[in-house]
Amino acid sequence: IPDGLSYADAAATQIAFGTAFHMLFTRGRLAVGETVLINSVGSGIGSAAVQLAAMSGARIIGTSSGDDKLAAATKLGMHHGINYTKQDIVEEVMRITDGAGAHLTYEHVGGDLFTAGLHSLGKDGRLVTCGGHSGEVVPVDMIPLFRMQWQIIGSFTYTKGEYETVLQMVAEGKLKPLVDSEVPLEDIRKAFERMESRGHFGKIVVVP
């Protein structure tokens, strides 16, 4: 851990930024000027992806179930927010992009958000995914998949080099780990209750 970096910030960096870096750049091949749709921007890896995508010069569209989380993500560099409890994701993405769709969808939720993220892509679009807690089995219509030449890309964790890169970027102040709260180990039930309430923004850190 670099000098001056707290244990809590280091803990909030590892999975969040390591995974997001691997997904966006190594697997998703996000390029300067591209439009990226990031699902669930209030989560640890979602908020990390917003920061990394903003640094890369991408146009960022984010989704969340809460307007407060969208507002927080806007401060991190998100350009357009979609509250999927009130708005249709695909319709909004197409409206924002004038019908062109996103170049890349950053997906880690599964279920309906996976499907919406896939259909928010433009031609030759890419969807990179690393999770499916809201639905591990999703329907895929093969017709638009091959007609639009979409790519579905799996992503799993990160490399040692990628982790060292994001850790150094945090130490230099280029990235900011988002610690929603620190909870003592004896109160770990409260950490799980806060996670289940979906009220957190960033990582919940358990302190032994």
GROMACS .gro file of C-alpha atoms in nm:
model
  208
    1ILE     CA    1   0.000   0.000   0.000
    2PRO     CA    2   0.151   0.338  -0.097
    3ASP     CA    3   0.243   0.578   0.184
    4GLY     CA    4  -0.044   0.799   0.293
    5LEU     CA    5  -0.317   0.562   0.174
    6SER     CA    6  -0.544   0.434   0.451
    7TYR     CA    7  -0.633   0.068   0.488
    8ALA     CA    8  -1.001   0.150   0.426
    9ASP     CA    9  -0.922   0.333   0.101
   10ALA     CA   10  -0.692   0.050  -0.009
   11ALA     CA   11  -0.967  -0.204   0.063
   12ALA     CA   12  -1.217   0.004  -0.138
   13THR     CA   13  -0.970   0.026  -0.427
   14GLN     CA   14  -0.886  -0.338  -0.485
   15ILE     CA   15  -1.204  -0.502  -0.614
   16ALA     CA   16  -1.376  -0.184  -0.731
   17PHE     CA   17  -1.105  -0.022  -0.941
   18GLY     CA   18  -0.917  -0.340  -1.029
   19THR     CA   19  -1.229  -0.501  -1.171
   20ALA     CA   20  -1.348  -0.183  -1.343
   21PHE     CA   21  -1.008  -0.125  -1.510
   22HIS     CA   22  -0.999  -0.484  -1.640
   23MET     CA   23  -1.356  -0.465  -1.768
   24LEU     CA   24  -1.340  -0.124  -1.935
   25PHE     CA   25  -0.998  -0.131  -2.095
   26THR     CA   26  -0.853  -0.483  -2.111
   27ARG     CA   27  -1.174  -0.665  -2.200
   28GLY     CA   28  -1.408  -0.388  -2.322
   29ARG     CA   29  -1.142  -0.192  -2.517
   30LEU     CA   30  -1.299   0.144  -2.432
   31ALA     CA   31  -1.151   0.418  -2.652
   32VAL     CA   32  -1.141   0.796  -2.630
   33GLY     CA   33  -1.464   0.954  -2.751
   34GLU     CA   34  -1.675   0.639  -2.727
   35THR     CA   35  -2.008   0.625  -2.545
   36VAL     CA   36  -2.024   0.381  -2.255
   37LEU     CA   37  -2.336   0.272  -2.068
   38ILE     CA   38  -2.254   0.186  -1.706
   39ASN     CA   39  -2.521  -0.006  -1.517
   40SER     CA   40  -2.574   0.048  -1.143
   41VAL     CA   41  -2.343   0.348  -1.094
   42GLY     CA   42  -2.403   0.350  -0.719
   43SER     CA   43  -2.222   0.020  -0.660
   44GLY     CA   44  -1.851  -0.010  -0.583
   45ILE     CA   45  -1.745  -0.122  -0.930
   46GLY     CA   46  -2.007   0.099  -1.095
   47SER     CA   47  -1.883   0.419  -0.932
   48ALA     CA   48  -1.523   0.316  -0.999
   49ALA     CA   49  -1.606   0.263  -1.367
   50VAL     CA   50  -1.750   0.615  -1.389
   51GLN     CA   51  -1.422   0.763  -1.264
   52LEU     CA   52  -1.206   0.553  -1.496
   53ALA     CA   53  -1.427   0.615  -1.799
   54ALA     CA   54  -1.424   0.988  -1.731
   55MET     CA   55  -1.043   0.985  -1.725
   56SER     CA   56  -1.041   0.810  -2.063
   57GLY     CA   57  -1.243   1.081  -2.233
   58ALA     CA   58  -1.555   0.869  -2.290
   59ARG     CA   59  -1.913   0.993  -2.287
   60ILE     CA   60  -2.079   0.825  -1.989
   61ILE     CA   61  -2.443   0.723  -1.952
   62GLY     CA   62  -2.523   0.566  -1.617
   63THR     CA   63  -2.819   0.384  -1.466
   64SER     CA   64  -2.943   0.355  -1.109
   65SER     CA   65  -3.260   0.301  -0.911
   66GLY     CA   66  -3.215   0.628  -0.722
   67ASP     CA   67  -3.189   0.992  -0.829
   68ASP     CA   68  -2.952   1.060  -0.538
   69LYS     CA   69  -2.706   0.802  -0.670
   70LEU     CA   70  -2.728   0.947  -1.020
   71ALA     CA   71  -2.652   1.291  -0.875
   72ALA     CA   72  -2.349   1.154  -0.692
   73ALA     CA   73  -2.225   0.979  -1.008
   74THR     CA   74  -2.262   1.304  -1.202
   75LYS     CA   75  -2.009   1.462  -0.965
   76LEU     CA   76  -1.768   1.179  -1.056
   77GLY     CA   77  -1.790   1.255  -1.428
   78MET     CA   78  -2.109   1.091  -1.555
   79HIS     CA   79  -2.275   1.292  -1.834
   80HIS     CA   80  -2.627   1.143  -1.848
   81GLY     CA   81  -2.822   0.953  -1.584
   82ILE     CA   82  -3.115   0.712  -1.624
   83ASN     CA   83  -3.337   0.610  -1.332
   84TYR     CA   84  -3.453   0.268  -1.449
   85THR     CA   85  -3.744   0.267  -1.204
   86LYS     CA   86  -3.894   0.562  -1.393
   87GLN     CA   87  -3.739   0.551  -1.741
   88ASP     CA   88  -3.683   0.295  -2.014
   89ILE     CA   89  -3.307   0.241  -2.047
   90VAL     CA   90  -3.301   0.154  -2.417
   91GLU     CA   91  -3.527   0.444  -2.514
   92GLU     CA   92  -3.320   0.690  -2.313
   93VAL     CA   93  -2.988   0.569  -2.452
   94MET     CA   94  -3.118   0.597  -2.806
   95ARG     CA   95  -3.253   0.946  -2.735
   96ILE     CA   96  -2.925   1.063  -2.582
   97THR     CA   97  -2.719   0.921  -2.869
   98ASP     CA   98  -2.959   1.030  -3.145
   99GLY     CA   99  -3.031   0.667  -3.228
  100ALA     CA  100  -2.668   0.559  -3.258
  101GLY     CA  101  -2.659   0.357  -2.937
  102ALA     CA  102  -2.367   0.296  -2.704
  103HIS     CA  103  -2.030   0.162  -2.815
  104LEU     CA  104  -1.982  -0.030  -2.490
  105THR     CA  105  -2.209  -0.150  -2.209
  106TYR     CA  106  -2.045  -0.212  -1.871
  107GLU     CA  107  -2.265  -0.478  -1.709
  108HIS     CA  108  -2.235  -0.645  -1.370
  109VAL     CA  109  -2.596  -0.692  -1.261
  110GLY     CA  110  -2.756  -0.947  -1.492
  111GLY     CA  111  -3.128  -1.002  -1.542
  112ASP     CA  112  -3.325  -0.720  -1.700
  113LEU     CA  113  -3.031  -0.478  -1.687
  114PHE     CA  114  -2.821  -0.717  -1.896
  115THR     CA  115  -3.094  -0.732  -2.160
  116ALA     CA  116  -3.143  -0.355  -2.159
  117GLY     CA  117  -2.768  -0.300  -2.181
  118LEU     CA  118  -2.740  -0.533  -2.478
  119HIS     CA  119  -3.022  -0.364  -2.669
  120SER     CA  120  -2.876  -0.020  -2.591
  121LEU     CA  121  -2.578  -0.096  -2.815
  122GLY     CA  122  -2.530   0.043  -3.161
  123LYS     CA  123  -2.389  -0.156  -3.452
  124ASP     CA  124  -2.064  -0.337  -3.367
  125GLY     CA  125  -2.131  -0.259  -2.999
  126ARG     CA  126  -1.971  -0.452  -2.715
  127LEU     CA  127  -2.112  -0.563  -2.381
  128VAL     CA  128  -1.868  -0.668  -2.110
  129THR     CA  129  -2.006  -0.848  -1.805
  130CYS     CA  130  -1.868  -0.974  -1.474
  131GLY     CA  131  -2.176  -1.051  -1.267
  132GLY     CA  132  -2.535  -1.168  -1.259
  133HIS     CA  133  -2.679  -1.146  -0.908
  134SER     CA  134  -3.012  -1.015  -1.044
  135GLY     CA  135  -3.041  -1.304  -1.289
  136GLU     CA  136  -2.773  -1.545  -1.405
  137VAL     CA  137  -2.976  -1.681  -1.697
  138VAL     CA  138  -3.099  -1.424  -1.950
  139PRO     CA  139  -3.278  -1.455  -2.286
  140VAL     CA  140  -3.078  -1.350  -2.592
  141ASP     CA  141  -3.249  -1.285  -2.926
  142MET     CA  142  -3.008  -1.416  -3.186
  143ILE     CA  143  -3.144  -1.202  -3.471
  144PRO     CA  144  -3.027  -0.858  -3.350
  145LEU     CA  145  -2.715  -1.022  -3.207
  146PHE     CA  146  -2.582  -1.118  -3.548
  147ARG     CA  147  -2.746  -0.843  -3.753
  148MET     CA  148  -2.597  -0.572  -3.531
  149GLN     CA  149  -2.269  -0.764  -3.492
  150TRP     CA  150  -2.279  -0.727  -3.115
  151GLN     CA  151  -2.011  -0.881  -2.895
  152ILE     CA  152  -2.075  -1.024  -2.547
  153ILE     CA  153  -1.750  -1.035  -2.351
  154GLY     CA  154  -1.691  -1.206  -2.019
  155SER     CA  155  -1.460  -1.054  -1.759
  156PHE     CA  156  -1.326  -1.200  -1.434
  157THR     CA  157  -1.136  -1.003  -1.166
  158TYR     CA  158  -0.809  -0.833  -1.269
  159THR     CA  159  -0.434  -0.885  -1.295
  160LYS     CA  160  -0.164  -0.794  -1.044
  161GLY     CA  161  -0.036  -0.528  -1.282
  162GLU     CA  162  -0.380  -0.372  -1.322
  163TYR     CA  163  -0.424  -0.358  -0.946
  164GLU     CA  164  -0.084  -0.194  -0.900
  165THR     CA  165  -0.178   0.060  -1.168
  166VAL     CA  166  -0.504   0.169  -1.005
  167LEU     CA  167  -0.347   0.166  -0.658
  168GLN     CA  168  -0.080   0.409  -0.779
  169MET     CA  169  -0.345   0.627  -0.946
  170VAL     CA  170  -0.530   0.646  -0.614
  171ALA     CA  171  -0.209   0.734  -0.432
  172GLU     CA  172  -0.149   1.016  -0.683
  173GLY     CA  173  -0.501   1.152  -0.630
  174LYS     CA  174  -0.621   1.070  -0.983
  175LEU     CA  175  -0.887   0.831  -0.853
  176LYS     CA  176  -1.087   0.846  -0.532
  177PRO     CA  177  -1.202   0.528  -0.354
  178LEU     CA  178  -1.561   0.571  -0.241
  179VAL     CA  179  -1.606   0.441   0.112
  180ASP     CA  180  -1.975   0.456   0.193
  181SER     CA  181  -1.917   0.355   0.553
  182GLU     CA  182  -1.677   0.174   0.787
  183VAL     CA  183  -1.830  -0.089   1.015
  184PRO     CA  184  -1.657  -0.270   1.303
  185LEU     CA  185  -1.642  -0.647   1.262
  186GLU     CA  186  -1.870  -0.700   1.564
  187ASP     CA  187  -2.138  -0.495   1.383
  188ILE     CA  188  -2.111  -0.682   1.053
  189ARG     CA  189  -2.486  -0.746   1.056
  190LYS     CA  190  -2.534  -0.370   1.008
  191ALA     CA  191  -2.306  -0.382   0.704
  192PHE     CA  192  -2.519  -0.653   0.542
  193GLU     CA  193  -2.840  -0.471   0.633
  194ARG     CA  194  -2.712  -0.152   0.468
  195MET     CA  195  -2.612  -0.348   0.158
  196GLU     CA  196  -2.952  -0.517   0.140
  197SER     CA  197  -3.127  -0.179   0.176
  198ARG     CA  198  -2.943  -0.062  -0.139
  199GLY     CA  199  -2.888   0.274   0.027
  200HIS     CA  200  -2.510   0.272   0.000
  201PHE     CA  201  -2.297   0.452  -0.259
  202GLY     CA  202  -1.953   0.297  -0.299
  203LYS     CA  203  -1.800   0.031  -0.076
  204ILE     CA  204  -1.895  -0.076   0.275
  205VAL     CA  205  -1.571  -0.155   0.458
  206VAL     CA  206  -1.563  -0.398   0.751
  207VAL     CA  207  -1.286  -0.313   0.999
  208PRO     CA  208  -1.148  -0.599   1.214
   0.00000   0.00000   0.00000
